[in-house]
Tab-separated table of N, CA, C and O in Angstrom:
chain	number	residue	atom	x	y	z
A	1	MET	N	-29.071	3.707	-245.722
A	1	MET	CA	-27.674	3.667	-244.768
A	1	MET	C	-27.960	4.168	-243.496
A	1	MET	O	-28.667	5.314	-243.230
A	2	PRO	N	-27.443	2.613	-242.422
A	2	PRO	CA	-27.923	3.542	-241.439
A	2	PRO	C	-26.258	4.724	-240.649
A	2	PRO	O	-25.618	4.228	-241.107
A	3	ALA	N	-26.799	5.508	-239.898
A	3	ALA	CA	-25.652	6.463	-239.790
A	3	ALA	C	-25.306	6.368	-238.165
A	3	ALA	O	-25.871	5.624	-237.129
A	4	LYS	N	-23.875	6.059	-238.550
A	4	LYS	CA	-23.563	5.387	-237.802
A	4	LYS	C	-23.178	7.014	-236.763
A	4	LYS	O	-22.619	7.608	-237.076
A	5	LYS	N	-23.291	6.512	-235.309
A	5	LYS	CA	-22.545	7.881	-234.445
A	5	LYS	C	-21.834	7.710	-233.974
A	5	LYS	O	-21.041	6.762	-233.294
A	6	LYS	N	-20.547	9.161	-234.073
A	6	LYS	CA	-19.373	8.631	-233.243
A	6	LYS	C	-19.697	9.027	-231.803
A	6	LYS	O	-19.647	10.011	-231.752
A	7	ALA	N	-18.851	8.418	-231.257
A	7	ALA	CA	-19.284	8.629	-229.601
A	7	ALA	C	-17.960	9.276	-229.196
A	7	ALA	O	-16.991	9.479	-229.781
A	8	LYS	N	-18.488	10.614	-228.887
A	8	LYS	CA	-17.724	11.606	-228.476
A	8	LYS	C	-17.061	11.768	-227.303
A	8	LYS	O	-17.731	10.595	-226.003
A	9	LYS	N	-15.690	11.508	-226.835
A	9	LYS	CA	-14.872	11.336	-226.046
A	9	LYS	C	-14.775	12.766	-225.608
A	9	LYS	O	-14.605	13.732	-226.194
A	10	LYS	N	-14.971	12.434	-224.709
A	10	LYS	CA	-14.903	13.744	-223.085
A	10	LYS	C	-13.781	13.804	-222.706
A	10	LYS	O	-12.834	12.974	-222.328
A	11	ALA	N	-13.305	15.151	-223.091
A	11	ALA	CA	-11.336	15.636	-222.806
A	11	ALA	C	-11.664	15.875	-221.034
A	11	ALA	O	-12.043	16.934	-221.050
A	12	THR	N	-10.718	14.338	-220.921
A	12	THR	CA	-10.754	14.410	-219.124
A	12	THR	C	-9.330	15.537	-219.037
A	12	THR	O	-7.846	15.147	-219.348
A	13	ARG	N	-10.212	16.858	-218.629
A	13	ARG	CA	-8.503	17.562	-218.291
A	13	ARG	C	-8.252	17.821	-216.834
A	13	ARG	O	-8.811	17.516	-215.818
A	14	LYS	N	-7.121	17.475	-216.928
A	14	LYS	CA	-6.571	17.457	-214.874
A	14	LYS	C	-5.968	18.890	-214.233
A	14	LYS	O	-5.343	19.305	-215.358
A	15	LYS	N	-6.669	18.908	-213.866
A	15	LYS	CA	-6.768	20.068	-212.829
A	15	LYS	C	-5.075	20.404	-212.680
A	15	LYS	O	-4.699	19.395	-211.746
A	16	ALA	N	-4.717	21.302	-212.869
A	16	ALA	CA	-3.099	21.599	-211.614
A	16	ALA	C	-3.355	22.329	-210.678
A	16	ALA	O	-4.096	23.565	-210.195
A	17	THR	N	-2.603	21.131	-210.362
A	17	THR	CA	-2.251	21.545	-209.091
A	17	THR	C	-1.267	22.561	-208.328
A	17	THR	O	-0.251	22.659	-208.711
A	18	LYS	N	-1.622	23.651	-207.763
A	18	LYS	CA	-0.609	24.254	-207.213
A	18	LYS	C	0.635	23.798	-206.806
A	18	LYS	O	0.259	23.303	-204.983
A	19	ARG	N	1.575	23.804	-206.719
A	19	ARG	CA	2.602	23.283	-205.626
A	19	ARG	C	3.236	24.491	-204.926
A	19	ARG	O	3.855	25.667	-205.346
A	20	LYS	N	3.322	24.412	-203.755
A	20	LYS	CA	4.665	24.555	-202.650
A	20	LYS	C	5.165	25.197	-203.142
A	20	LYS	O	6.152	24.123	-202.620
A	21	VAL	N	6.346	26.393	-203.064
A	21	VAL	CA	7.592	26.102	-203.373
A	21	VAL	C	8.024	27.130	-201.918
A	21	VAL	O	7.868	28.185	-202.161
A	22	ALA	N	9.280	26.319	-202.327
A	22	ALA	CA	10.257	27.374	-200.624
A	22	ALA	C	10.417	28.708	-201.508
A	22	ALA	O	11.829	28.315	-202.342
A	23	LYS	N	10.660	29.747	-200.592
A	23	LYS	CA	11.014	30.523	-200.813
A	23	LYS	C	12.541	30.676	-200.825
A	23	LYS	O	12.955	30.372	-199.523
A	24	LYS	N	13.531	31.354	-201.950
A	24	LYS	CA	14.977	30.811	-201.208
A	24	LYS	C	15.277	32.237	-201.244
A	24	LYS	O	15.105	33.358	-201.957
A	25	LYS	N	15.982	32.445	-200.028
A	25	LYS	CA	16.579	33.896	-199.554
A	25	LYS	C	17.536	34.583	-201.102
A	25	LYS	O	18.500	33.928	-201.183
A	26	ALA	N	17.532	35.287	-201.370
A	26	ALA	CA	18.081	35.772	-202.313
A	26	ALA	C	19.928	36.151	-201.989
A	26	ALA	O	20.058	37.338	-201.003
A	27	THR	N	20.951	36.132	-202.194
A	27	THR	CA	22.158	35.650	-200.961
A	27	THR	C	23.065	36.729	-202.278
A	27	THR	O	23.258	36.266	-202.817
A	28	ARG	N	24.019	37.831	-201.867
A	28	ARG	CA	24.190	37.938	-202.847
A	28	ARG	C	25.814	37.745	-202.656
A	28	ARG	O	26.639	37.585	-201.247
A	29	LYS	N	26.478	37.323	-203.681
A	29	LYS	CA	28.133	36.918	-203.732
A	29	LYS	C	28.454	38.317	-203.505
A	29	LYS	O	28.825	39.308	-203.799
A	30	LYS	N	29.525	38.153	-202.244
A	30	LYS	CA	30.167	39.156	-202.486
A	30	LYS	C	31.594	39.648	-203.425
A	30	LYS	O	32.407	37.710	-202.905
A	31	VAL	N	31.629	40.164	-204.236
A	31	VAL	CA	33.142	40.751	-205.316
A	31	VAL	C	34.312	41.061	-205.227
A	31	VAL	O	33.700	42.447	-204.079
A	32	ALA	N	35.485	40.063	-204.353
A	32	ALA	CA	36.468	41.080	-204.621
A	32	ALA	C	36.657	42.585	-204.944
A	32	ALA	O	36.988	42.083	-206.443
A	33	LYS	N	36.971	43.211	-204.401
A	33	LYS	CA	37.814	44.545	-205.582
A	33	LYS	C	38.766	44.391	-206.330
A	33	LYS	O	40.020	44.040	-205.329
A	34	LYS	N	38.728	44.158	-207.395
A	34	LYS	CA	40.159	44.195	-208.539
A	34	LYS	C	41.081	45.415	-208.285
A	34	LYS	O	40.746	46.753	-208.288
A	35	LYS	N	42.315	45.230	-208.136
A	35	LYS	CA	42.757	46.379	-207.767
A	35	LYS	C	43.735	46.643	-209.480
A	35	LYS	O	43.602	46.649	-210.444
A	36	VAL	N	43.246	47.749	-209.988
A	36	VAL	CA	43.517	48.364	-210.979
A	36	VAL	C	44.977	48.799	-211.132
A	36	VAL	O	45.762	49.712	-210.173
A	37	THR	N	45.871	48.057	-211.972
A	37	THR	CA	47.358	48.562	-211.510
A	37	THR	C	47.766	49.345	-213.496
A	37	THR	O	47.018	48.550	-214.472
A	38	LYS	N	48.773	50.490	-213.356
A	38	LYS	CA	48.185	50.786	-214.336
A	38	LYS	C	49.723	49.922	-215.256
A	38	LYS	O	50.938	49.523	-214.700
A	39	LYS	N	49.357	50.068	-216.304
A	39	LYS	CA	50.676	49.311	-217.367
A	39	LYS	C	51.760	50.193	-217.948
A	39	LYS	O	51.478	51.475	-217.636
A	40	LYS	N	52.821	49.643	-217.869
A	40	LYS	CA	54.006	50.928	-218.496
A	40	LYS	C	53.846	51.424	-219.676
A	40	LYS	O	53.556	50.137	-219.973
A	41	VAL	N	53.381	52.319	-220.336
A	41	VAL	CA	53.276	52.280	-221.726
A	41	VAL	C	55.331	52.747	-222.371
A	41	VAL	O	55.282	53.915	-222.016
A	42	THR	N	54.753	52.075	-223.012
A	42	THR	CA	56.528	51.641	-223.765
A	42	THR	C	56.737	52.063	-224.802
A	42	THR	O	55.503	51.744	-226.331
A	43	LYS	N	56.647	53.467	-225.326
A	43	LYS	CA	56.863	54.121	-226.645
A	43	LYS	C	58.412	52.873	-227.995
A	43	LYS	O	58.878	53.101	-227.560
A	44	LYS	N	57.506	52.800	-228.577
A	44	LYS	CA	58.691	51.790	-229.674
A	44	LYS	C	58.916	53.179	-230.394
A	44	LYS	O	58.409	53.399	-231.144
A	45	LYS	N	60.168	52.818	-230.683
A	45	LYS	CA	61.544	54.001	-231.671
A	45	LYS	C	60.510	53.493	-233.292
A	45	LYS	O	61.012	52.044	-233.350
A	46	ALA	N	60.709	54.487	-233.539
A	46	ALA	CA	59.651	54.095	-235.674
A	46	ALA	C	61.500	53.813	-236.054
A	46	ALA	O	62.380	54.779	-236.383
A	47	LYS	N	61.229	52.975	-236.742
A	47	LYS	CA	62.459	52.398	-237.618
A	47	LYS	C	62.530	53.933	-238.216
A	47	LYS	O	61.262	54.119	-238.956
A	48	LYS	N	63.334	53.849	-239.058
A	48	LYS	CA	64.320	54.565	-239.783
A	48	LYS	C	63.652	54.442	-241.315
A	48	LYS	O	64.098	53.254	-241.239
A	49	LYS	N	62.701	54.625	-242.795
A	49	LYS	CA	62.377	53.250	-243.535
A	49	LYS	C	63.633	54.012	-244.787
A	49	LYS	O	63.810	55.286	-244.755
A	50	ALA	N	64.364	53.020	-245.050
A	50	ALA	CA	65.157	53.239	-245.874
A	50	ALA	C	64.669	53.706	-247.219
A	50	ALA	O	63.395	53.299	-247.885
A	51	LYS	N	65.154	54.275	-247.817
A	51	LYS	CA	64.768	55.370	-249.479
A	51	LYS	C	64.687	53.983	-250.196
A	51	LYS	O	65.993	52.494	-250.680
A	52	ARG	N	63.350	53.518	-251.225
A	52	ARG	CA	63.380	52.776	-251.677
A	52	ARG	C	64.573	52.442	-252.921
A	52	ARG	O	64.370	53.995	-253.781
A	53	LYS	N	64.810	51.315	-253.480
A	53	LYS	CA	65.805	51.565	-254.346
A	53	LYS	C	64.950	50.439	-255.466
A	53	LYS	O	64.774	49.533	-255.470
A	54	PRO	N	65.164	51.804	-256.844
A	54	PRO	CA	64.808	51.122	-258.058
A	54	PRO	C	65.012	49.589	-258.425
A	54	PRO	O	66.582	50.059	-258.631
A	55	ASN	N	64.059	48.593	-258.369
A	55	ASN	CA	64.811	47.746	-259.116
A	55	ASN	C	65.784	48.088	-260.394
A	55	ASN	O	65.587	48.987	-260.918
A	56	PRO	N	67.089	47.474	-260.200
A	56	PRO	CA	67.934	47.924	-261.315
A	56	PRO	C	67.657	47.221	-262.987
A	56	PRO	O	67.860	47.971	-263.791
A	57	ALA	N	66.661	47.077	-262.914
A	57	ALA	CA	66.157	46.007	-264.510
A	57	ALA	C	65.223	47.657	-265.345
A	57	ALA	O	65.160	47.084	-266.461
A	58	PHE	N	65.161	47.521	-264.375
A	58	PHE	CA	64.086	48.751	-264.812
A	58	PHE	C	64.975	50.452	-264.961
A	58	PHE	O	64.311	51.292	-266.243
A	59	MET	N	65.766	50.587	-264.583
A	59	MET	CA	67.137	50.809	-264.558
A	59	MET	C	67.981	51.097	-265.668
A	59	MET	O	69.176	51.850	-265.848
A	60	ARG	N	67.858	49.973	-266.041
A	60	ARG	CA	68.980	49.840	-267.429
A	60	ARG	C	68.327	50.463	-269.031
A	60	ARG	O	67.289	50.541	-269.461
A	61	PRO	N	69.294	51.371	-268.852
A	61	PRO	CA	69.116	51.684	-270.304
A	61	PRO	C	69.057	50.654	-271.812
A	61	PRO	O	69.714	50.084	-271.767
A	62	TRP	N	68.288	51.975	-272.239
A	62	TRP	CA	68.007	51.093	-273.974
A	62	TRP	C	68.624	52.038	-274.994
A	62	TRP	O	68.185	53.168	-274.748
A	63	ASN	N	68.191	51.353	-275.542
A	63	ASN	CA	68.958	52.082	-276.971
A	63	ASN	C	67.396	52.241	-277.701
A	63	ASN	O	66.679	51.241	-277.912
A	64	ILE	N	67.704	53.483	-278.218
A	64	ILE	CA	66.508	54.336	-279.052
A	64	ILE	C	67.032	53.958	-280.373
A	64	ILE	O	67.694	54.345	-280.795
A	65	SER	N	65.505	53.507	-281.101
A	65	SER	CA	65.541	53.913	-282.854
A	65	SER	C	65.406	55.086	-282.702
A	65	SER	O	65.251	56.289	-282.464
A	66	ALA	N	65.606	55.672	-284.351
A	66	ALA	CA	65.912	57.019	-285.240
A	66	ALA	C	64.602	57.130	-285.239
A	66	ALA	O	64.129	58.814	-284.416
A	67	ALA	N	63.340	56.645	-284.778
A	67	ALA	CA	61.976	57.310	-285.384
A	67	ALA	C	62.001	57.802	-283.643
A	67	ALA	O	60.998	58.659	-284.203
A	68	LEU	N	61.678	57.185	-283.506
A	68	LEU	CA	61.511	57.905	-281.927
A	68	LEU	C	62.282	58.478	-281.594
A	68	LEU	O	62.301	59.422	-280.533
A	69	GLY	N	63.678	58.203	-281.576
A	69	GLY	CA	64.560	59.721	-281.511
A	69	GLY	C	64.168	60.842	-281.453
A	69	GLY	O	64.637	61.512	-280.735
A	70	ASP	N	63.085	60.697	-282.505
A	70	ASP	CA	62.890	62.770	-282.989
A	70	ASP	C	61.615	62.813	-281.819
A	70	ASP	O	62.214	64.312	-282.016
A	71	VAL	N	61.753	61.893	-281.288
A	71	VAL	CA	60.460	62.102	-280.586
A	71	VAL	C	61.039	62.994	-278.958
A	71	VAL	O	61.056	64.280	-278.411
A	72	ILE	N	62.112	61.648	-278.529
A	72	ILE	CA	62.082	61.976	-277.393
A	72	ILE	C	63.605	61.771	-277.222
A	72	ILE	O	64.165	62.287	-276.230
A	73	GLY	N	64.601	61.996	-278.081
A	73	GLY	CA	66.176	62.554	-278.106
A	73	GLY	C	66.484	60.739	-278.163
A	73	GLY	O	65.904	59.751	-278.052
A	74	GLY	N	67.915	61.417	-278.565
A	74	GLY	CA	68.562	59.245	-279.319
A	74	GLY	C	69.463	58.787	-278.603
A	74	GLY	O	69.852	57.828	-278.666
A	75	LYS	N	69.174	59.373	-277.144
A	75	LYS	CA	70.618	58.994	-276.235
A	75	LYS	C	69.636	57.845	-275.096
A	75	LYS	O	68.691	58.277	-275.338
A	76	PRO	N	70.745	56.666	-274.865
A	76	PRO	CA	70.180	55.180	-274.347
A	76	PRO	C	69.583	55.819	-272.557
A	76	PRO	O	70.420	56.682	-272.179
A	77	ILE	N	68.125	55.383	-272.697
A	77	ILE	CA	67.334	55.510	-270.929
A	77	ILE	C	66.821	55.218	-271.016
A	77	ILE	O	66.697	54.041	-271.984
A	78	PRO	N	66.185	54.549	-269.676
A	78	PRO	CA	65.984	53.416	-269.388
A	78	PRO	C	64.349	54.063	-269.323
A	78	PRO	O	63.939	54.769	-270.053
A	79	ARG	N	63.556	52.596	-269.523
A	79	ARG	CA	62.184	52.594	-270.334
A	79	ARG	C	60.866	53.255	-269.393
A	79	ARG	O	60.412	53.775	-269.873
A	80	THR	N	61.355	53.497	-267.810
A	80	THR	CA	60.400	54.507	-267.602
A	80	THR	C	60.439	55.659	-267.934
A	80	THR	O	59.735	56.401	-267.735
A	81	GLU	N	61.470	56.263	-268.200
A	81	GLU	CA	61.553	57.936	-269.036
A	81	GLU	C	61.437	57.271	-270.329
A	81	GLU	O	60.987	58.565	-269.981
A	82	VAL	N	61.521	56.965	-271.020
A	82	VAL	CA	60.610	56.429	-272.110
A	82	VAL	C	59.671	57.083	-272.282
A	82	VAL	O	59.003	58.055	-272.454
A	83	THR	N	58.357	56.323	-271.304
A	83	THR	CA	57.406	56.623	-271.053
A	83	THR	C	57.088	57.893	-270.611
A	83	THR	O	56.090	58.365	-271.470
A	84	LYS	N	58.062	57.983	-269.640
A	84	LYS	CA	57.500	59.607	-268.990
A	84	LYS	C	57.596	61.001	-270.791
A	84	LYS	O	56.613	61.830	-269.870
A	85	LYS	N	58.874	60.720	-271.382
A	85	LYS	CA	58.613	61.646	-272.130
A	85	LYS	C	58.055	61.747	-272.830
A	85	LYS	O	57.264	62.834	-273.851
A	86	ILE	N	57.826	60.476	-274.145
A	86	ILE	CA	56.696	60.276	-274.634
A	86	ILE	C	55.184	60.957	-274.355
A	86	ILE	O	54.522	61.691	-274.512
A	87	TRP	N	54.777	60.761	-272.474
A	87	TRP	CA	53.584	61.197	-272.324
A	87	TRP	C	53.803	62.759	-272.167
A	87	TRP	O	53.007	63.611	-272.347
A	88	ALA	N	54.864	63.105	-271.747
A	88	ALA	CA	55.127	64.511	-271.796
A	88	ALA	C	55.363	65.155	-273.639
A	88	ALA	O	54.257	66.538	-273.291
A	89	TYR	N	55.816	64.168	-274.460
A	89	TYR	CA	55.239	65.007	-275.125
A	89	TYR	C	53.858	65.333	-275.556
A	89	TYR	O	53.778	66.291	-276.325
A	90	ILE	N	53.053	64.420	-275.570
A	90	ILE	CA	51.793	64.126	-276.031
A	90	ILE	C	50.828	64.912	-275.178
A	90	ILE	O	50.183	66.168	-275.819
A	91	LYS	N	51.475	65.156	-273.656
A	91	LYS	CA	50.376	66.995	-273.446
A	91	LYS	C	51.159	67.952	-274.292
A	91	LYS	O	49.846	68.512	-274.115
A	92	LYS	N	52.266	68.312	-273.434
A	92	LYS	CA	52.581	69.557	-274.732
A	92	LYS	C	51.898	69.699	-276.306
A	92	LYS	O	51.564	70.890	-276.363
A	93	ASN	N	51.606	69.136	-276.658
A	93	ASN	CA	51.235	68.810	-278.363
A	93	ASN	C	49.862	68.693	-278.839
A	93	ASN	O	49.140	68.793	-279.564
A	94	GLY	N	49.164	68.131	-277.060
A	94	GLY	CA	47.548	68.586	-277.325
A	94	GLY	C	47.346	67.094	-277.655
A	94	GLY	O	46.306	67.247	-278.751
A	95	LEU	N	48.080	65.847	-277.779
A	95	LEU	CA	47.529	64.706	-279.007
A	95	LEU	C	46.830	64.316	-277.900
A	95	LEU	O	46.014	62.750	-278.603
A	96	GLN	N	46.123	63.834	-277.241
A	96	GLN	CA	45.372	63.276	-276.558
A	96	GLN	C	44.333	63.641	-276.888
A	96	GLN	O	43.630	64.848	-276.606
A	97	ASP	N	43.057	62.997	-277.187
A	97	ASP	CA	42.149	63.203	-277.598
A	97	ASP	C	41.123	63.315	-276.840
A	97	ASP	O	41.313	63.256	-275.335
A	98	ARG	N	40.405	64.754	-276.965
A	98	ARG	CA	39.208	65.048	-276.757
A	98	ARG	C	37.763	64.617	-276.075
A	98	ARG	O	38.058	64.905	-274.926
A	99	VAL	N	37.986	63.540	-276.402
A	99	VAL	CA	36.485	63.033	-276.033
A	99	VAL	C	36.345	61.859	-275.632
A	99	VAL	O	36.495	61.320	-274.380
A	100	LYS	N	37.224	60.535	-276.216
A	100	LYS	CA	37.828	59.469	-275.388
A	100	LYS	C	39.671	59.984	-274.778
A	100	LYS	O	40.247	59.414	-275.906
A	101	ARG	N	39.670	60.208	-273.510
A	101	ARG	CA	41.181	60.480	-273.353
A	101	ARG	C	41.563	58.976	-273.905
A	101	ARG	O	43.635	58.702	-273.593
A	102	THR	N	41.649	58.242	-274.052
A	102	THR	CA	42.981	56.932	-273.724
A	102	THR	C	43.190	56.798	-275.372
A	102	THR	O	43.890	56.109	-275.334
A	103	MET	N	42.508	57.853	-275.773
A	103	MET	CA	42.813	57.919	-277.396
A	103	MET	C	44.194	58.563	-277.549
A	103	MET	O	43.979	59.668	-277.060
A	104	ILE	N	45.202	58.816	-278.330
A	104	ILE	CA	46.259	58.924	-278.301
A	104	ILE	C	46.346	59.047	-280.242
A	104	ILE	O	46.214	58.538	-281.092
A	105	ASN	N	45.894	60.956	-280.244
A	105	ASN	CA	45.980	61.239	-281.638
A	105	ASN	C	47.435	61.344	-282.276
A	105	ASN	O	48.647	62.666	-281.723
A	106	ALA	N	48.384	60.609	-283.200
A	106	ALA	CA	49.268	60.937	-283.925
A	106	ALA	C	49.760	62.221	-285.030
A	106	ALA	O	48.794	62.280	-285.547
A	107	ASP	N	50.184	62.874	-284.599
A	107	ASP	CA	51.578	63.846	-285.355
A	107	ASP	C	52.471	63.165	-286.377
A	107	ASP	O	52.514	61.963	-286.156
A	108	ALA	N	52.904	63.937	-287.145
A	108	ALA	CA	54.244	63.607	-288.156
A	108	ALA	C	55.052	62.539	-287.589
A	108	ALA	O	55.619	61.414	-288.278
A	109	LYS	N	55.139	62.960	-286.591
A	109	LYS	CA	56.558	61.999	-285.393
A	109	LYS	C	55.826	61.248	-284.750
A	109	LYS	O	56.816	59.935	-285.261
A	110	LEU	N	54.489	61.446	-284.592
A	110	LEU	CA	54.801	59.220	-284.089
A	110	LEU	C	54.143	59.175	-284.654
A	110	LEU	O	54.004	57.316	-284.252
A	111	LEU	N	53.761	59.482	-286.528
A	111	LEU	CA	53.353	58.425	-286.832
A	111	LEU	C	54.146	57.103	-287.321
A	111	LEU	O	54.093	56.009	-287.661
A	112	LYS	N	55.681	57.300	-287.230
A	112	LYS	CA	56.308	56.540	-287.671
A	112	LYS	C	56.557	55.626	-286.420
A	112	LYS	O	57.293	54.229	-286.399
A	113	VAL	N	56.487	56.310	-285.499
A	113	VAL	CA	56.452	54.997	-284.141
A	113	VAL	C	55.875	54.131	-283.748
A	113	VAL	O	55.682	52.826	-283.377
A	114	PHE	N	53.986	54.616	-284.322
A	114	PHE	CA	53.487	53.688	-284.333
A	114	PHE	C	53.182	53.469	-285.217
A	114	PHE	O	51.647	52.608	-285.768
A	115	GLY	N	54.072	52.790	-286.325
A	115	GLY	CA	53.765	52.275	-287.651
A	115	GLY	C	52.464	52.432	-288.299
A	115	GLY	O	51.597	52.087	-289.226
A	116	GLY	N	52.775	53.512	-288.694
A	116	GLY	CA	51.397	54.511	-289.272
A	116	GLY	C	49.921	54.503	-288.861
A	116	GLY	O	49.395	55.366	-289.704
A	117	LYS	N	49.306	54.546	-287.918
A	117	LYS	CA	48.040	54.372	-287.182
A	117	LYS	C	48.334	55.661	-286.725
A	117	LYS	O	49.247	55.994	-286.523
A	118	LYS	N	46.838	56.109	-286.623
A	118	LYS	CA	47.219	57.801	-286.781
A	118	LYS	C	46.051	57.473	-285.458
A	118	LYS	O	46.413	58.744	-284.211
A	119	LYS	N	45.418	56.882	-284.798
A	119	LYS	CA	44.787	57.013	-283.350
A	119	LYS	C	45.664	55.465	-282.899
A	119	LYS	O	44.977	54.382	-283.291
A	120	VAL	N	46.106	55.908	-281.268
A	120	VAL	CA	46.667	55.059	-281.001
A	120	VAL	C	45.627	54.783	-279.788
A	120	VAL	O	45.677	55.841	-278.821
A	121	SER	N	45.397	53.497	-279.151
A	121	SER	CA	45.465	53.745	-277.273
A	121	SER	C	46.289	53.657	-276.630
A	121	SER	O	47.352	53.153	-277.091
A	122	MET	N	46.132	54.266	-275.117
A	122	MET	CA	47.649	54.593	-274.461
A	122	MET	C	48.179	53.143	-273.859
A	122	MET	O	49.017	53.010	-273.929
A	123	PHE	N	47.278	52.096	-274.082
A	123	PHE	CA	47.452	50.523	-273.568
A	123	PHE	C	48.333	50.290	-275.075
A	123	PHE	O	49.112	49.228	-275.019
A	124	GLU	N	47.653	50.550	-276.162
A	124	GLU	CA	48.119	50.154	-277.408
A	124	GLU	C	49.838	50.711	-277.572
A	124	GLU	O	51.342	49.888	-277.745
A	125	MET	N	50.041	51.687	-276.842
A	125	MET	CA	51.417	52.630	-277.470
A	125	MET	C	52.795	52.126	-276.652
A	125	MET	O	53.619	52.223	-277.208
A	126	THR	N	52.402	51.920	-275.375
A	126	THR	CA	53.365	50.809	-274.607
A	126	THR	C	53.608	49.898	-275.821
A	126	THR	O	54.820	49.694	-276.000
A	127	LYS	N	52.765	49.537	-276.292
A	127	LYS	CA	53.174	47.986	-277.579
A	127	LYS	C	53.474	48.393	-278.234
A	127	LYS	O	55.139	47.795	-279.008
A	128	LEU	N	53.392	49.518	-278.539
A	128	LEU	CA	54.290	50.069	-280.412
A	128	LEU	C	55.743	50.574	-280.187
A	128	LEU	O	56.847	50.788	-280.853
A	129	ILE	N	55.806	50.996	-278.734
A	129	ILE	CA	56.865	51.579	-278.365
A	129	ILE	C	58.249	50.849	-278.165
A	129	ILE	O	59.194	50.623	-278.522
A	130	SER	N	57.874	49.426	-277.707
A	130	SER	CA	59.182	48.919	-276.926
A	130	SER	C	59.480	48.239	-278.786
A	130	SER	O	60.520	47.459	-278.748
A	131	LYS	N	58.961	48.039	-279.352
A	131	LYS	CA	59.951	47.798	-280.782
A	131	LYS	C	60.512	48.657	-281.574
A	131	LYS	O	61.781	48.543	-281.855
A	132	HIS	N	60.936	49.900	-280.452
A	132	HIS	CA	61.948	50.938	-281.048
A	132	HIS	C	62.740	51.176	-279.875
A	132	HIS	O	63.706	51.556	-280.024
A	133	LEU	N	62.805	49.776	-278.795
A	133	LEU	CA	64.019	49.970	-278.191
A	133	LEU	C	64.211	48.449	-278.041
A	133	LEU	O	63.977	47.796	-278.504
A	134	SER	N	65.825	48.433	-277.979
A	134	SER	CA	66.869	47.510	-278.337
A	134	SER	C	68.069	47.289	-277.137
A	134	SER	O	68.502	48.423	-276.206
């Protein structure tokens, strides 16, 4: 087999010629000084916040069953007050579970309200209490 020689091509480089660049004189633009004007600060009068009015639906008194009446009292009260009084009863008697704080241990009075359950979560408690309101 005849060996073919590759023709080496010489890389032709063009010499970079230096171009004469005309030097420009640096001219500074004159910047006109801006006049600083003081803005008048107007104080906005703070509007007096009106005292929040509770939604009348939350303040509607509910009739309480006899079982729930033994715990919080028998007169009709709003649902928000029912929850407050139940929690006051739980805290007063130490019925909140020591280990898992979301669980409530029922005593004799709360057993009737909770439908015979000895342990109830605080989220399930509101559902069970709503059955005693009418």
